[in-house]
PDB file of C-alpha atoms in Angstrom:
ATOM      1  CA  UNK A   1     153.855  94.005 -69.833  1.00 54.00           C
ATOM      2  CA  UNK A   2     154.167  90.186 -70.160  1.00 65.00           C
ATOM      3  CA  UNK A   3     154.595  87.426 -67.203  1.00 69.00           C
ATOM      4  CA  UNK A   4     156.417  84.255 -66.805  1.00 88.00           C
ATOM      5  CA  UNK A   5     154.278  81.761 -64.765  1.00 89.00           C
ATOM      6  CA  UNK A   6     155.901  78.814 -63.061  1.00 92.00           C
ATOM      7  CA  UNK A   7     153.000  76.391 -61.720  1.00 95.00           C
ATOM      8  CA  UNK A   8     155.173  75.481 -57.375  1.00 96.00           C
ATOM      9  CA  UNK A   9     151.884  73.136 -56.477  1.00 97.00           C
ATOM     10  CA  UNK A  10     149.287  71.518 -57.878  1.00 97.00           C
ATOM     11  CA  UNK A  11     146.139  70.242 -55.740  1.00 97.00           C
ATOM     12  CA  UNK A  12     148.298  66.847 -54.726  1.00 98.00           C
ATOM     13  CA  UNK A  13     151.040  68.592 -53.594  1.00 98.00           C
ATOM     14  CA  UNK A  14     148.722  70.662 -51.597  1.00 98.00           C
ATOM     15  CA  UNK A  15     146.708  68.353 -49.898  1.00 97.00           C
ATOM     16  CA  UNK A  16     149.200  67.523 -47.613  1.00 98.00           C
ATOM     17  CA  UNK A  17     149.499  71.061 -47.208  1.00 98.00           C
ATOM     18  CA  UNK A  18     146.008  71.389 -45.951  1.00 98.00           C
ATOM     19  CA  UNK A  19     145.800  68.575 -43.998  1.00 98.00           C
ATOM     20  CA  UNK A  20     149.048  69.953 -41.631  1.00 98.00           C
ATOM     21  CA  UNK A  21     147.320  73.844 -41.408  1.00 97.00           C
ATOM     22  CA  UNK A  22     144.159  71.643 -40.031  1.00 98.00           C
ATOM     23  CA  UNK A  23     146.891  69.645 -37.852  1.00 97.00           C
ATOM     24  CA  UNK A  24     148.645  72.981 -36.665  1.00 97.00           C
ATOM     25  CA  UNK A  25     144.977  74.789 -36.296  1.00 97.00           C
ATOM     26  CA  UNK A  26     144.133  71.558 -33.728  1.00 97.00           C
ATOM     27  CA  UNK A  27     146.892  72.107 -31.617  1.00 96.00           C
ATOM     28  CA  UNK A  28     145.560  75.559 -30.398  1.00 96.00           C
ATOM     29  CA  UNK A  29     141.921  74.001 -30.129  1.00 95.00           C
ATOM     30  CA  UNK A  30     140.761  73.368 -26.048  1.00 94.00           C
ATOM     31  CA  UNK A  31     136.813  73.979 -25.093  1.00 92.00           C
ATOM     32  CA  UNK A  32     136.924  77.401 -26.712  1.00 94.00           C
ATOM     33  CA  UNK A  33     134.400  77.390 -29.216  1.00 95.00           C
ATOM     34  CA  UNK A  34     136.572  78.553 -32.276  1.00 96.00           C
ATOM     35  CA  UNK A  35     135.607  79.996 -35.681  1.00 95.00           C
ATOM     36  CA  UNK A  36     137.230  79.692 -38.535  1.00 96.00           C
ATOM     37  CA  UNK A  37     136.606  83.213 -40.413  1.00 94.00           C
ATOM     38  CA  UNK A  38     137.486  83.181 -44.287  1.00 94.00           C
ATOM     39  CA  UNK A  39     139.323  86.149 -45.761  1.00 91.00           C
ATOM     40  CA  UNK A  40     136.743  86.241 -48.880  1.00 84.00           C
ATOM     41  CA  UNK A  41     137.823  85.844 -51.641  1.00 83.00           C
ATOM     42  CA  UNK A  42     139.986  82.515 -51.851  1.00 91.00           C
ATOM     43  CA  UNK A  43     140.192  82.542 -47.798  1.00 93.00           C
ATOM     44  CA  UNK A  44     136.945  81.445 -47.937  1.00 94.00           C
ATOM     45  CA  UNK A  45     137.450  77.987 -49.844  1.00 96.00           C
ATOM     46  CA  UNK A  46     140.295  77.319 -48.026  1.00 97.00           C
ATOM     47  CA  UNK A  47     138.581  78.054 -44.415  1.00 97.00           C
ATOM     48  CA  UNK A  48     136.647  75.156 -45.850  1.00 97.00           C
ATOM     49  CA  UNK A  49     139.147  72.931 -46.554  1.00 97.00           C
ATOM     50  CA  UNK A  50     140.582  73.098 -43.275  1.00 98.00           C
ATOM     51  CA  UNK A  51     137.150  73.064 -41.561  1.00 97.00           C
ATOM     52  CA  UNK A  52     137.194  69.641 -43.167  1.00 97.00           C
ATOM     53  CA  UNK A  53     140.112  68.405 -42.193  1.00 97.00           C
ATOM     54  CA  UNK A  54     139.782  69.889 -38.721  1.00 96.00           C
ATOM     55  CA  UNK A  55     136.861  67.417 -37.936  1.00 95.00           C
ATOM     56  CA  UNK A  56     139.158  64.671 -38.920  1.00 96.00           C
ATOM     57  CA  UNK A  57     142.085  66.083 -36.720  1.00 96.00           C
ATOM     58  CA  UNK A  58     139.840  67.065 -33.858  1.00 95.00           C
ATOM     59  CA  UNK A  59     136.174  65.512 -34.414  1.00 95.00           C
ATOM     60  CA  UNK A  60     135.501  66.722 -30.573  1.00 94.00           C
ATOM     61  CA  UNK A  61     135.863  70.343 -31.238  1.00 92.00           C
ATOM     62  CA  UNK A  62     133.412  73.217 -32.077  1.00 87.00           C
ATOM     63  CA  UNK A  63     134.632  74.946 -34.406  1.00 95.00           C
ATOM     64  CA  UNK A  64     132.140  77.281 -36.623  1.00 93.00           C
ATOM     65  CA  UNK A  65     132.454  78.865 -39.951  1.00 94.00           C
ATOM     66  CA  UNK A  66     132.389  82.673 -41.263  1.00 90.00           C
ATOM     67  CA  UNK A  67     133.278  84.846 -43.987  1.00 89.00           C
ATOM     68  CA  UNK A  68     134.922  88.317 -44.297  1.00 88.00           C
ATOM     69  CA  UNK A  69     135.345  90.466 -47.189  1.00 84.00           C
ATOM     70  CA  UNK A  70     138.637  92.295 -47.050  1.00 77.00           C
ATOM     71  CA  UNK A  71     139.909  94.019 -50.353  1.00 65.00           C
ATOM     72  CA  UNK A  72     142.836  96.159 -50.533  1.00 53.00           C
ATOM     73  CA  UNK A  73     145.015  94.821 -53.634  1.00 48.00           C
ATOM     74  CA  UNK A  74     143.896  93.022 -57.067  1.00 45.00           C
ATOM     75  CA  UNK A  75     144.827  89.610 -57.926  1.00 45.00           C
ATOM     76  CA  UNK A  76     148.138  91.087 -59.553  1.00 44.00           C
ATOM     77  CA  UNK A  77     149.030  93.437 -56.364  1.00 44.00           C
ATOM     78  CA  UNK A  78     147.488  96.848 -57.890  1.00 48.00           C
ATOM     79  CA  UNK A  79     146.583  98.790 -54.608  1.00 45.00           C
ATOM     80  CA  UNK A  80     142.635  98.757 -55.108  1.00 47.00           C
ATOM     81  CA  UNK A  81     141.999 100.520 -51.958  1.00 43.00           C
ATOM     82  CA  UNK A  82     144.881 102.300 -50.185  1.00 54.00           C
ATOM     83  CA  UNK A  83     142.985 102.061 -46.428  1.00 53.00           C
ATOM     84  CA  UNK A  84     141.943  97.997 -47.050  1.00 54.00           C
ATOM     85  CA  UNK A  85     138.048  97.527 -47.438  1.00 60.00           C
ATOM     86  CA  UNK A  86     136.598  95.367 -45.123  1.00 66.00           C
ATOM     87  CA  UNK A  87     132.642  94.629 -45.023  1.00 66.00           C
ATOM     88  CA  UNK A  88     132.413  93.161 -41.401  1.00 68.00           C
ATOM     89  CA  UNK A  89     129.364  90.765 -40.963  1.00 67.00           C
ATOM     90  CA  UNK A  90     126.328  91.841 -38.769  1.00 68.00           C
ATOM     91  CA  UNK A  91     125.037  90.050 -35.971  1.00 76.00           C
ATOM     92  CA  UNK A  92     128.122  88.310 -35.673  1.00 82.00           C
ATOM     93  CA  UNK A  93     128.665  87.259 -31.723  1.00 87.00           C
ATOM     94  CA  UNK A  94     132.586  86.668 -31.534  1.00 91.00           C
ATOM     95  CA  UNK A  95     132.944  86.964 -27.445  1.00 92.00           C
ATOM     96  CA  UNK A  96     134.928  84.504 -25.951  1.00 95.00           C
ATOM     97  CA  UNK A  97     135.705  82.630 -29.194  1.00 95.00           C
ATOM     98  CA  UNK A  98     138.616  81.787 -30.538  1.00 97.00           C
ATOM     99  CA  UNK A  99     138.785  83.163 -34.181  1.00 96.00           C
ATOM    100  CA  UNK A 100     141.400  81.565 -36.550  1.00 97.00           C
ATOM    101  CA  UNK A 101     141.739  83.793 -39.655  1.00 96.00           C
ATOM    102  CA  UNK A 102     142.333  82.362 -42.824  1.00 97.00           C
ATOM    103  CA  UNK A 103     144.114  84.084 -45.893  1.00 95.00           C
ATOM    104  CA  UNK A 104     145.345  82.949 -49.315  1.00 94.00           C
ATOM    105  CA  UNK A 105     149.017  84.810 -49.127  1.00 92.00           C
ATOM    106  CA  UNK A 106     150.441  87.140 -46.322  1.00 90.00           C
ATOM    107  CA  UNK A 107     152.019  89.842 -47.971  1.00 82.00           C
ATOM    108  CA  UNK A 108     152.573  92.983 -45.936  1.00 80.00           C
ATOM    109  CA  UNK A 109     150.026  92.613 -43.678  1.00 83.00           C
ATOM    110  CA  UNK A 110     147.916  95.397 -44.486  1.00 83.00           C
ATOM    111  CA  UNK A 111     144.653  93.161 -44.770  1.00 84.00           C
ATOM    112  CA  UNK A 112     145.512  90.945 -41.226  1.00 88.00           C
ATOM    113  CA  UNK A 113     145.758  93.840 -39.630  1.00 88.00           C
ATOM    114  CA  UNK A 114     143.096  95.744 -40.878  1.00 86.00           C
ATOM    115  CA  UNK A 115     140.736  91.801 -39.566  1.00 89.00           C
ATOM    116  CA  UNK A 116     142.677  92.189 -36.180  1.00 91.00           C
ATOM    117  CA  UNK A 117     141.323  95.694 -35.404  1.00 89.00           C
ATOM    118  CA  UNK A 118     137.809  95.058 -36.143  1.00 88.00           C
ATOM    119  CA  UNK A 119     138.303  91.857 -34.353  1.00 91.00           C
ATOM    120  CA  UNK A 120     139.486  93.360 -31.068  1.00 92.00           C
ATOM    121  CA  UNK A 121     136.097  95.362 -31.200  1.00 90.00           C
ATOM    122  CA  UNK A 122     134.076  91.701 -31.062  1.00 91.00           C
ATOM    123  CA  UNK A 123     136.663  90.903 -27.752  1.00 95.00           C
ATOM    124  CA  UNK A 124     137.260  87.195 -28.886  1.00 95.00           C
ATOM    125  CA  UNK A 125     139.103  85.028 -26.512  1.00 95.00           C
ATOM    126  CA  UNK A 126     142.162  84.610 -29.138  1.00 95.00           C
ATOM    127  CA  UNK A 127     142.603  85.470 -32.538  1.00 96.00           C
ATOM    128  CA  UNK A 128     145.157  83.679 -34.668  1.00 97.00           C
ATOM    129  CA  UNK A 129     145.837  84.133 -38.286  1.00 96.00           C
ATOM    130  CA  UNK A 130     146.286  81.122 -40.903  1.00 97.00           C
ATOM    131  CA  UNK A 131     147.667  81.414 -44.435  1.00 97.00           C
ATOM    132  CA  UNK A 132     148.519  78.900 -47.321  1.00 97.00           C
ATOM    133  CA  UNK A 133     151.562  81.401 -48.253  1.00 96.00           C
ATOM    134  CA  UNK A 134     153.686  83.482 -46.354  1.00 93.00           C
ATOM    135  CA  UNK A 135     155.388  85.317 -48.523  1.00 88.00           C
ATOM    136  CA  UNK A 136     157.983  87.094 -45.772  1.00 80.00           C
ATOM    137  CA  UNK A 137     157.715  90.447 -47.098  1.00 72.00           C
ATOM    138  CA  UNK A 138     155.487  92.105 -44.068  1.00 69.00           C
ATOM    139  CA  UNK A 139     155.223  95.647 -43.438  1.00 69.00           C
ATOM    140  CA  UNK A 140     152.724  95.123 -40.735  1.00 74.00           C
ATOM    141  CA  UNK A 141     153.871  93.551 -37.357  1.00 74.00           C
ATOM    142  CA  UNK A 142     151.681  90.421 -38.555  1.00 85.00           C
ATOM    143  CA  UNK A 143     152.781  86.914 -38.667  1.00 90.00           C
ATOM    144  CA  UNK A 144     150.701  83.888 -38.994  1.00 93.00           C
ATOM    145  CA  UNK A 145     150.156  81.385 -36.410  1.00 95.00           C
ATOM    146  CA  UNK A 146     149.166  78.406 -38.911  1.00 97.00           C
ATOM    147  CA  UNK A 147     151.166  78.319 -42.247  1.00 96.00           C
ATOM    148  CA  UNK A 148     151.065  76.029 -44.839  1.00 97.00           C
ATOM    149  CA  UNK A 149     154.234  77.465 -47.173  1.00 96.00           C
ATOM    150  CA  UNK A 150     157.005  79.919 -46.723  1.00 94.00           C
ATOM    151  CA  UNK A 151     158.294  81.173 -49.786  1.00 93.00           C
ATOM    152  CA  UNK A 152     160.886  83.812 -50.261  1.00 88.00           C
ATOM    153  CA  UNK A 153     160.285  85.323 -53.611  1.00 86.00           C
ATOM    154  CA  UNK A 154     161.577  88.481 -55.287  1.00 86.00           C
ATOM    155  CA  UNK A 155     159.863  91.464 -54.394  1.00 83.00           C
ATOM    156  CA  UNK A 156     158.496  91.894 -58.152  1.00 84.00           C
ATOM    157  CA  UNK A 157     157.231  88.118 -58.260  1.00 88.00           C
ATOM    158  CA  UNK A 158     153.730  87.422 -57.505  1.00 88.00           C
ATOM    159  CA  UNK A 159     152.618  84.565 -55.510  1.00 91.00           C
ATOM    160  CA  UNK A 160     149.177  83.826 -56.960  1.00 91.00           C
ATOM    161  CA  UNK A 161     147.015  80.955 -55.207  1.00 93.00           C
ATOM    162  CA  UNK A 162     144.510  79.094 -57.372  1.00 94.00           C
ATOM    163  CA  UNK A 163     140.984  78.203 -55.282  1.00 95.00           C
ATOM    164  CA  UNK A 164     137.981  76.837 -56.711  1.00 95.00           C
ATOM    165  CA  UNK A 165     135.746  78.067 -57.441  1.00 93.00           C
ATOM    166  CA  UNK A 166     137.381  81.052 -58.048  1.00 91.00           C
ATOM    167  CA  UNK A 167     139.831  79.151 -60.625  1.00 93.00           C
ATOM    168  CA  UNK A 168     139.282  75.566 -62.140  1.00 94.00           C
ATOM    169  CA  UNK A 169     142.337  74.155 -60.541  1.00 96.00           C
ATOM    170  CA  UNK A 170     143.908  74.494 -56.807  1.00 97.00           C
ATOM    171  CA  UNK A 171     147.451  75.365 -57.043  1.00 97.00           C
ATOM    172  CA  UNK A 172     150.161  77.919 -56.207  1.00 97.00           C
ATOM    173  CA  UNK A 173     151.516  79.461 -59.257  1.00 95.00           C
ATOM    174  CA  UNK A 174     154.307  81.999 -59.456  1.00 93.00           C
ATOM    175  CA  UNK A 175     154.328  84.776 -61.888  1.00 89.00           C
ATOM    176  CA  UNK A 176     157.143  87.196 -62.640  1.00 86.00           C
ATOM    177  CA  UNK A 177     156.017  90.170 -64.666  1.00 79.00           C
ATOM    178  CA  UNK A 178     158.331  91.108 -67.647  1.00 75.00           C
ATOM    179  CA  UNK A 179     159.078  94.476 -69.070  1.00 67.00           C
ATOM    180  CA  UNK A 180     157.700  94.576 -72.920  1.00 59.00           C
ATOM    181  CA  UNK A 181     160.480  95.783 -75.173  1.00 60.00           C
ATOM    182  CA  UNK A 182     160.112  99.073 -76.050  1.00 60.00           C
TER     183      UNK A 182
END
C-alpha cells in the first residue's frame, strides 16, 4: 500500500498556532500551581513549546513541566496495544495542581482517557487536555479544552504531526493511504 501526503502547515503557519494554545492555556491559569504534562512522544516537544509561550502570556504563573508515556497506536494508526500503555512517572505529587495535558492529535480518545484515569488517582485540582489536532472522530467522551486545529478528515486519512526532534521539520502533514493495484 502507497500514500498520498499533502504537507496543511509548516512551522510558520504553526507558530501562531502555538502561541494561541499558550493564550487559551492562560486563560484557565489563577494561583493553582499548574503542570503542563507531555503525552511522550511528540506531546512532549510541544508541552515545551507552549511552556514557552506560556511565560510570555502569563510570566506570573507557576506552571511546571512533566512527561508521560502513553502508547496505544503507531505513527500510521496500527493498534500497538489494544488496552493503551501508559508508564506513569514515580514520585510525581499532582494534589491540588492543575494538570493541562498535552497531545499531538485527538483521535478517539482512547489515550486521554486512559491519562484521565490515572490522573484522578493523583486528585489534581483540574485536569484539562490540550492538542495541536483534533481530529473529531472520538469514541471516548473526551474533548480538549485547548486546541490549536480542528480538522475533519476522512476516516482513512491520517493526520500525522511533525515534532522535532522526532522529525527534522514541525508541520502537520496529511496522508491518505492508497490501495496498490493488484
Amino acid at each position: 500500500m502507497t500514500a498520498d501526503r499533502f504537507r496543511l502547515y509548516d512551522e510558520a503557519a504553526l507558530a501562531p498556532v502555538i502561541d494561541d494554545m499558550a493564550r487559551q492555556a492562560a486563560l484557565l491559569l489563577d494561583a493553582t500551581p499548574t503542570v503542563l504534562l507531555g503525552m511522550l512522544r511528540r506531546g512532549a516537544p510541544l508541552a515545551d513549546r507552549i511552556h514557552a509561550r506560556l511565560k510570555v502570556h502569563a510570566p506570573w504563573a507557576e506552571v511546571g513541566r512533566l512527561d508521560l508515556k502513553v502508547k496505544r497506536y503507531a505513527d500510521n494508526l496500527e493498534l500497538l496495544h489494544p488496552e493503551t500503555a501508559l508508564e506513569a512517572p514515580t514520585n510525581v505529587d499532582l494534589l491540588n495542581r492543575r494538570v493541562i495535558v498535552v497531545d499531538d492529535v485527538l483521535y478517539q480518545g482512547y489515550s486521554l482517557m486512559r491519562v484521565f484515569e490515572w490522573l484522578a488517582t493523583q486528585k489534581p485540582a483540574q485536569v484539562h487536555a490540550a492538542v495541536l489536532v483534533d481530529r473529531q472522530r472520538h469514541r471516548m467522551p473526551i474533548r480538549a479544552d485547548i486546541t490549536g486545529l480542528t480538522l475533519k478528515i476522512a476516516p482513512d486519512d491520517v493526520i500525522e504531526c511533525n515534532v522535532p526532534p522526532y522529525e527534522a521539520d514541525f508541520a502537520v502533514d496529511l496522508w491518505r493511504p492508497v490501495a496498490s493495484p493488484k
